[in-house]
Amino acid sequence: MPRHRSPALAVLTVVLLGLAGCTTTVDDPAPPAGRELFAYSTSGELIVAEGAEVLSRTPVQIDTETEIRFTADGKYVVAREFAKDDDTAALIAVNVAQPDQVIRLQCNCRSFVPAGDSTIAWITAETVMRVDLAAAQPEPAARHTLPAPAAREGSFYTDRLLAADGDRLLWARTEFSFLTHGFRSELFLVAGDGADRLLGDIPDVDSSVHGAAFSPDGNAAAVISDTTPYGDVHPYGCPRAAITLVDLRPETQRTVFPVLENCSTPRKVRWDNEIGLTVAIGQRERNESNTSARTYRWQYADDQWSPVDGPVVDRLRPSVVATIELAEPTSGSAHTLYRIADGERVRLADGVHSIATPPGIAG
């Protein structure tokens, strides 16, 4: 049956956890432009750092498959807690200026995105929710209701918020048919007036969607997912990483495949410079398990894909004079975090799953 969830099943609560009581600070100053601020996560901590110095450590069991993110104004770092299903999912927001005051949002969500200033957004029960973390009492509020899915017998639907560009939101609805055991995903763009524009089915993709990124100019987007060209003939499954390039001016889509041999899965996408987008892709042999996958970065430029950076799986610039990167795997999907500045590469931490910087510095 189609997925219809009552709003009553998605009750949203806010818990403010602080050493000095249940309050938040309004109008915290944005991080100074000259700071080298960044955040990273392990399976059990959310860490905020400045240069080689750790500013705060917040104990939390993090969903290691979801990227941590700064809000658009750089005042908060947000992570999704590990949850067995979306109906129990929560978000944790750390105030950079006052890290002892942690905001916990019961979101019942699969993902979240920064949505301007200190605001974040997510989808639950076919509704786009927003909350301003800088409010004295952050209260999630509905932005608008998503269009109802088609009532097709034997189908189950999931909605995922993928990316934000100012007040525009990109989201996907994936239909799984119990009759055909197949997937079909549609892309939608929420405009500033709150109207949903259907961009169409994602071509050549028969699995769920993992994430997306807008281009720096906002005229395009890249959506990462995977497909199963070999069916289910392999004992561990053998997907192929699929990147759908969306031109938002004529609203056209084109799916391309960076890696054509063996098995591959896209893990994160960034489009933070004018050269082109980069995608971290887990790659393995057909007879290997998922835990054996090795992650490599691929860059798309001049209509072609090429591997970059050797063992580096993610790279960001917290300032104009420093770079942070994830490199050699620690175990599974966890990697070692390095900081590069003044010609020196210093190891900061092991077991790191995700890194983030405030907006504003090109990658």
Coordinates of C-alpha atoms in Angstrom, one line a residue:
M1 CA 0.0 0.0 0.0
P2 CA 1.2 3.6 -0.5
R3 CA 2.9 5.1 2.4
H4 CA 0.7 7.5 4.3
R5 CA 1.8 8.5 7.8
S6 CA -0.2 10.5 10.1
P7 CA 1.4 13.7 11.5
A8 CA 0.6 12.4 14.9
L9 CA 3.3 9.8 14.3
A10 CA 5.9 12.5 13.9
V11 CA 5.7 14.4 17.1
L12 CA 8.7 16.8 17.2
T13 CA 10.2 17.6 20.5
V14 CA 13.2 19.8 21.4
V15 CA 15.4 19.1 24.3
L16 CA 18.1 21.6 25.3
L17 CA 21.0 19.9 27.1
G18 CA 23.3 22.3 29.0
L19 CA 25.5 22.4 32.0
A20 CA 24.0 25.7 33.0
G21 CA 20.3 24.9 32.5
C22 CA 17.8 24.6 29.7
T23 CA 18.4 27.9 27.8
T24 CA 19.9 28.9 24.6
T25 CA 21.7 32.1 23.6
V26 CA 20.1 34.2 20.9
D27 CA 22.2 36.2 18.4
D28 CA 25.5 34.4 19.0
P29 CA 28.2 36.0 16.9
A30 CA 29.1 34.4 13.7
P31 CA 32.7 32.9 13.6
P32 CA 35.2 35.5 12.7
A33 CA 36.3 35.4 9.0
G34 CA 39.9 34.7 10.0
R35 CA 39.2 31.6 12.1
E36 CA 40.2 28.1 10.9
L37 CA 37.0 26.4 12.1
F38 CA 36.0 22.9 11.3
A39 CA 34.2 19.9 12.7
Y40 CA 34.5 16.1 12.4
S41 CA 32.7 13.0 13.7
T42 CA 33.6 9.6 14.9
S43 CA 31.0 6.9 15.7
G44 CA 30.8 8.2 19.3
E45 CA 31.7 12.0 19.2
L46 CA 31.0 15.2 17.4
I47 CA 34.2 17.4 17.6
V48 CA 34.6 21.1 16.9
A49 CA 38.2 22.3 16.3
E50 CA 40.1 25.4 15.3
G51 CA 43.4 24.6 13.7
A52 CA 45.1 21.9 15.7
E53 CA 43.1 22.8 18.8
V54 CA 40.0 20.9 19.8
L55 CA 37.3 23.3 21.1
S56 CA 34.7 20.8 22.1
R57 CA 33.8 17.2 22.2
T58 CA 30.1 16.2 22.3
P59 CA 29.4 12.5 23.1
V60 CA 26.8 11.2 20.8
Q61 CA 26.2 7.9 18.8
I62 CA 26.3 9.3 15.3
D63 CA 24.8 7.9 12.2
T64 CA 28.0 7.4 10.2
E65 CA 26.2 7.3 6.9
T66 CA 24.9 10.9 7.2
E67 CA 27.2 13.9 6.7
I68 CA 27.6 16.4 9.5
R69 CA 27.0 20.0 8.5
F70 CA 27.5 23.5 9.7
T71 CA 24.5 25.9 9.5
A72 CA 24.8 28.5 6.8
D73 CA 25.9 31.2 9.3
G74 CA 28.5 28.8 10.8
K75 CA 27.1 29.1 14.3
Y76 CA 26.0 25.4 14.8
V77 CA 27.2 22.0 13.8
V78 CA 24.5 19.4 13.2
A79 CA 24.6 15.6 13.1
R80 CA 22.0 12.9 12.9
E81 CA 22.0 10.4 15.7
F82 CA 22.2 6.7 14.9
A83 CA 18.7 5.2 14.7
K84 CA 17.4 1.8 13.7
D85 CA 14.7 3.5 11.6
D86 CA 13.5 7.0 10.6
D87 CA 10.7 7.0 13.1
T88 CA 13.2 7.2 16.0
A89 CA 15.7 9.5 14.4
A90 CA 17.0 12.7 16.1
L91 CA 19.3 15.5 15.3
I92 CA 22.0 17.0 17.5
A93 CA 23.1 20.6 17.1
V94 CA 26.2 22.0 18.9
N95 CA 26.5 25.7 19.5
V96 CA 30.0 26.6 18.4
A97 CA 30.2 29.6 20.8
Q98 CA 28.6 27.7 23.7
P99 CA 29.3 24.0 23.1
D100 CA 28.0 22.9 26.5
Q101 CA 24.5 23.8 25.3
V102 CA 23.4 21.1 22.9
I103 CA 20.1 21.0 21.1
R104 CA 18.4 17.7 20.5
L105 CA 15.6 17.6 17.9
Q106 CA 13.3 14.5 17.6
C107 CA 12.9 14.8 13.8
N108 CA 11.8 11.3 12.6
C109 CA 13.9 12.1 9.5
R110 CA 16.2 10.4 7.1
S111 CA 18.4 13.4 6.3
F112 CA 18.6 17.2 6.9
V113 CA 20.0 20.2 5.2
P114 CA 21.1 23.8 6.2
A115 CA 18.4 26.2 5.0
G116 CA 19.8 29.7 5.6
D117 CA 21.2 31.5 8.7
S118 CA 20.8 29.1 11.7
T119 CA 17.9 27.2 10.2
I120 CA 17.9 23.5 9.2
A121 CA 15.2 21.6 7.4
W122 CA 14.1 18.0 7.0
I123 CA 11.2 15.9 5.8
T124 CA 8.9 13.8 8.0
A125 CA 5.4 12.4 7.4
E126 CA 5.4 14.0 3.9
T127 CA 6.0 17.5 5.4
V128 CA 9.0 19.8 5.1
M129 CA 9.9 20.9 8.6
R130 CA 12.2 23.9 9.6
V131 CA 13.7 25.1 12.8
D132 CA 15.7 28.1 13.7
L133 CA 18.4 26.8 16.1
A134 CA 19.2 30.4 17.3
A135 CA 15.7 31.0 18.6
A136 CA 15.3 31.3 22.4
Q137 CA 13.2 28.1 22.3
P138 CA 13.8 26.3 18.9
E139 CA 10.4 24.9 17.8
P140 CA 10.1 23.0 14.5
A141 CA 7.4 24.3 12.2
A142 CA 5.9 22.9 9.0
R143 CA 7.1 24.8 5.9
H144 CA 4.6 23.0 3.6
T145 CA 3.1 19.7 2.8
L146 CA 4.6 17.6 0.0
P147 CA 2.3 16.3 -2.8
A148 CA 0.7 13.0 -2.1
P149 CA 2.3 10.0 -3.7
A150 CA 0.5 8.0 -6.4
A151 CA -1.8 5.4 -5.0
R152 CA -0.3 2.4 -6.7
E153 CA -1.1 -1.0 -5.2
G154 CA 1.9 -2.8 -3.7
S155 CA 4.1 0.3 -3.5
F156 CA 6.0 1.8 -0.6
Y157 CA 7.3 5.4 -0.7
T158 CA 10.2 7.2 1.0
D159 CA 11.0 10.9 0.8
R160 CA 14.5 12.3 1.3
L161 CA 15.6 16.0 1.4
L162 CA 18.8 16.1 -0.6
A163 CA 20.2 19.7 -0.7
A164 CA 19.4 23.4 -0.2
D165 CA 20.3 26.5 -2.2
G166 CA 19.1 29.5 -0.3
D167 CA 15.4 29.0 0.1
R168 CA 15.3 26.4 -2.7
L169 CA 15.1 22.7 -1.7
L170 CA 15.9 19.6 -3.7
W171 CA 14.1 16.4 -2.6
A172 CA 13.5 12.9 -4.0
R173 CA 10.6 10.5 -3.7
T174 CA 11.6 6.8 -4.2
E175 CA 8.9 4.2 -4.9
F176 CA 9.6 0.5 -4.1
S177 CA 7.2 -1.9 -5.7
F178 CA 6.6 -5.2 -3.9
L179 CA 5.1 -6.6 -7.1
T180 CA 8.2 -6.0 -9.3
H181 CA 10.9 -5.6 -6.6
G182 CA 12.0 -2.5 -8.4
F183 CA 12.8 1.1 -7.5
R184 CA 11.7 4.4 -9.2
S185 CA 12.8 7.8 -8.0
E186 CA 11.4 11.3 -8.8
L187 CA 13.1 14.6 -8.2
F188 CA 11.4 17.7 -7.0
L189 CA 12.5 21.3 -6.6
V190 CA 10.8 23.4 -3.9
A191 CA 10.9 27.0 -5.0
G192 CA 11.0 30.1 -2.8
D193 CA 7.2 30.4 -2.9
G194 CA 6.9 26.8 -1.5
A195 CA 5.6 25.3 -4.7
D196 CA 6.9 21.8 -5.7
R197 CA 8.1 21.5 -9.2
L198 CA 8.4 17.9 -10.5
L199 CA 11.8 17.6 -12.4
G200 CA 10.9 14.1 -13.5
D201 CA 12.1 10.5 -13.0
I202 CA 15.8 10.0 -12.3
P203 CA 17.0 8.2 -15.5
D204 CA 18.8 4.9 -15.4
V205 CA 18.6 4.5 -11.6
D206 CA 16.9 1.6 -10.0
S207 CA 17.8 2.1 -6.3
S208 CA 17.4 4.7 -3.6
V209 CA 19.0 8.1 -3.7
H210 CA 21.8 8.9 -1.3
G211 CA 22.4 12.7 -1.6
A212 CA 22.9 15.7 -3.8
A213 CA 24.7 19.1 -4.1
F214 CA 23.9 22.3 -5.9
S215 CA 26.5 23.9 -8.2
P216 CA 28.1 27.1 -6.9
D217 CA 25.9 29.2 -9.2
G218 CA 22.7 27.3 -8.3
N219 CA 21.9 26.5 -11.9
A220 CA 22.6 22.8 -11.7
A221 CA 22.7 20.0 -9.2
A222 CA 24.3 16.5 -8.9
V223 CA 22.4 13.6 -7.4
I224 CA 24.2 10.5 -6.2
S225 CA 22.5 7.1 -6.2
D226 CA 23.3 3.6 -7.6
T227 CA 22.0 1.1 -10.0
T228 CA 22.3 -2.7 -10.2
P229 CA 23.5 -3.6 -13.7
Y230 CA 24.2 -7.2 -12.7
G231 CA 20.9 -7.8 -10.8
D232 CA 21.2 -10.0 -7.7
V233 CA 23.5 -12.6 -9.1
H234 CA 26.4 -11.7 -6.7
P235 CA 26.4 -13.0 -3.1
Y236 CA 27.0 -9.4 -1.7
G237 CA 25.2 -7.5 -4.4
C238 CA 27.1 -5.5 -6.9
P239 CA 25.8 -1.9 -7.4
R240 CA 27.2 0.7 -9.7
A241 CA 27.7 4.4 -8.7
A242 CA 25.3 6.6 -10.6
I243 CA 25.6 10.4 -10.8
T244 CA 22.6 12.3 -12.2
L245 CA 23.5 15.7 -13.6
V246 CA 20.5 18.1 -13.4
D247 CA 20.4 21.3 -15.4
L248 CA 17.8 23.4 -13.6
R249 CA 17.4 26.0 -16.4
P250 CA 15.9 23.7 -19.0
E251 CA 15.2 21.1 -16.2
T252 CA 16.9 18.2 -17.9
Q253 CA 18.6 15.2 -16.3
R254 CA 21.4 12.9 -17.5
T255 CA 22.9 10.0 -15.5
V256 CA 26.6 9.1 -15.9
F257 CA 28.7 6.4 -14.4
P258 CA 32.2 7.3 -13.2
V259 CA 33.3 3.6 -12.5
L260 CA 32.3 1.0 -15.0
E261 CA 34.1 -2.1 -13.7
N262 CA 33.4 -4.2 -10.6
C263 CA 31.1 -2.8 -7.8
S264 CA 30.9 0.8 -6.6
T265 CA 28.7 3.0 -4.4
P266 CA 28.7 6.8 -4.1
R267 CA 29.3 8.0 -0.5
K268 CA 29.4 11.8 -0.6
V269 CA 29.3 14.5 -3.2
R270 CA 30.7 18.1 -3.0
W271 CA 30.4 20.9 -5.5
D272 CA 32.2 23.7 -3.7
N273 CA 34.4 25.1 -6.5
E274 CA 34.1 26.2 -10.1
I275 CA 36.2 23.4 -11.5
G276 CA 33.6 20.7 -11.1
L277 CA 32.0 18.4 -8.6
T278 CA 33.8 15.6 -6.7
V279 CA 32.3 12.3 -5.5
A280 CA 33.7 9.9 -3.0
I281 CA 33.0 6.4 -4.3
G282 CA 33.5 3.1 -2.5
Q283 CA 34.9 0.4 -4.8
R284 CA 35.4 -3.3 -4.5
E285 CA 35.8 -6.5 -6.4
R286 CA 32.6 -8.5 -7.3
N287 CA 33.5 -11.3 -4.9
E288 CA 34.3 -9.0 -2.0
S289 CA 31.9 -7.9 0.8
N290 CA 30.8 -4.3 1.3
T291 CA 33.2 -4.0 4.3
S292 CA 36.1 -4.5 1.9
A293 CA 35.3 -1.5 -0.2
R294 CA 38.0 1.2 -0.6
T295 CA 37.0 4.8 -1.1
Y296 CA 38.4 7.0 -3.9
R297 CA 37.6 10.6 -5.0
W298 CA 36.5 11.2 -8.6
Q299 CA 36.2 14.6 -10.2
Y300 CA 33.9 15.6 -13.1
A301 CA 35.2 18.3 -15.4
D302 CA 35.1 19.0 -19.1
D303 CA 32.4 16.2 -19.5
Q304 CA 34.7 13.5 -18.2
W305 CA 35.5 11.7 -14.9
S306 CA 39.0 11.3 -13.5
P307 CA 40.4 10.0 -10.1
V308 CA 42.0 12.6 -7.9
D309 CA 44.2 12.7 -4.8
G310 CA 45.2 9.1 -4.5
P311 CA 44.3 7.9 -1.0
V312 CA 42.4 11.1 0.0
V313 CA 38.6 10.4 0.3
D314 CA 37.5 13.9 1.3
R315 CA 39.1 17.3 1.4
L316 CA 38.0 20.8 2.7
R317 CA 39.5 24.2 3.3
P318 CA 38.6 25.6 6.7
S319 CA 40.7 28.7 5.9
V320 CA 42.8 30.1 3.0
V321 CA 46.0 28.8 4.6
A322 CA 45.0 25.3 5.8
T323 CA 43.4 22.2 4.4
I324 CA 41.9 19.2 6.2
E325 CA 41.5 15.8 4.6
L326 CA 40.4 12.2 5.3
A327 CA 42.9 9.6 4.0
E328 CA 44.1 6.1 5.0
P329 CA 41.2 4.0 6.3
T330 CA 41.2 3.3 10.0
S331 CA 38.5 0.6 9.7
G332 CA 35.5 0.1 7.4
S333 CA 34.2 3.6 6.4
A334 CA 36.3 5.4 9.0
H335 CA 39.5 7.3 8.0
T336 CA 42.4 9.2 9.4
L337 CA 42.0 13.0 9.6
Y338 CA 45.0 15.2 8.6
R339 CA 45.6 19.0 8.7
I340 CA 47.9 20.5 6.1
A341 CA 49.3 24.0 6.8
D342 CA 52.7 25.7 6.2
G343 CA 53.9 22.7 4.2
E344 CA 53.3 20.3 7.1
R345 CA 50.8 17.4 7.1
V346 CA 49.8 16.6 10.7
R347 CA 47.7 13.7 11.8
L348 CA 44.8 14.9 14.0
A349 CA 42.5 11.8 14.6
D350 CA 41.6 8.3 13.7
G351 CA 38.2 6.7 13.1
V352 CA 36.7 9.8 11.5
H353 CA 33.6 9.4 9.3
S354 CA 32.7 12.9 8.3
I355 CA 34.2 16.4 8.1
A356 CA 32.6 19.8 7.7
T357 CA 33.5 23.5 7.5
P358 CA 31.4 26.7 7.6
P359 CA 30.3 27.9 4.2
G360 CA 32.5 30.5 2.5
I361 CA 35.9 28.9 1.7
A362 CA 36.2 27.2 -1.7
G363 CA 37.3 23.6 -1.8

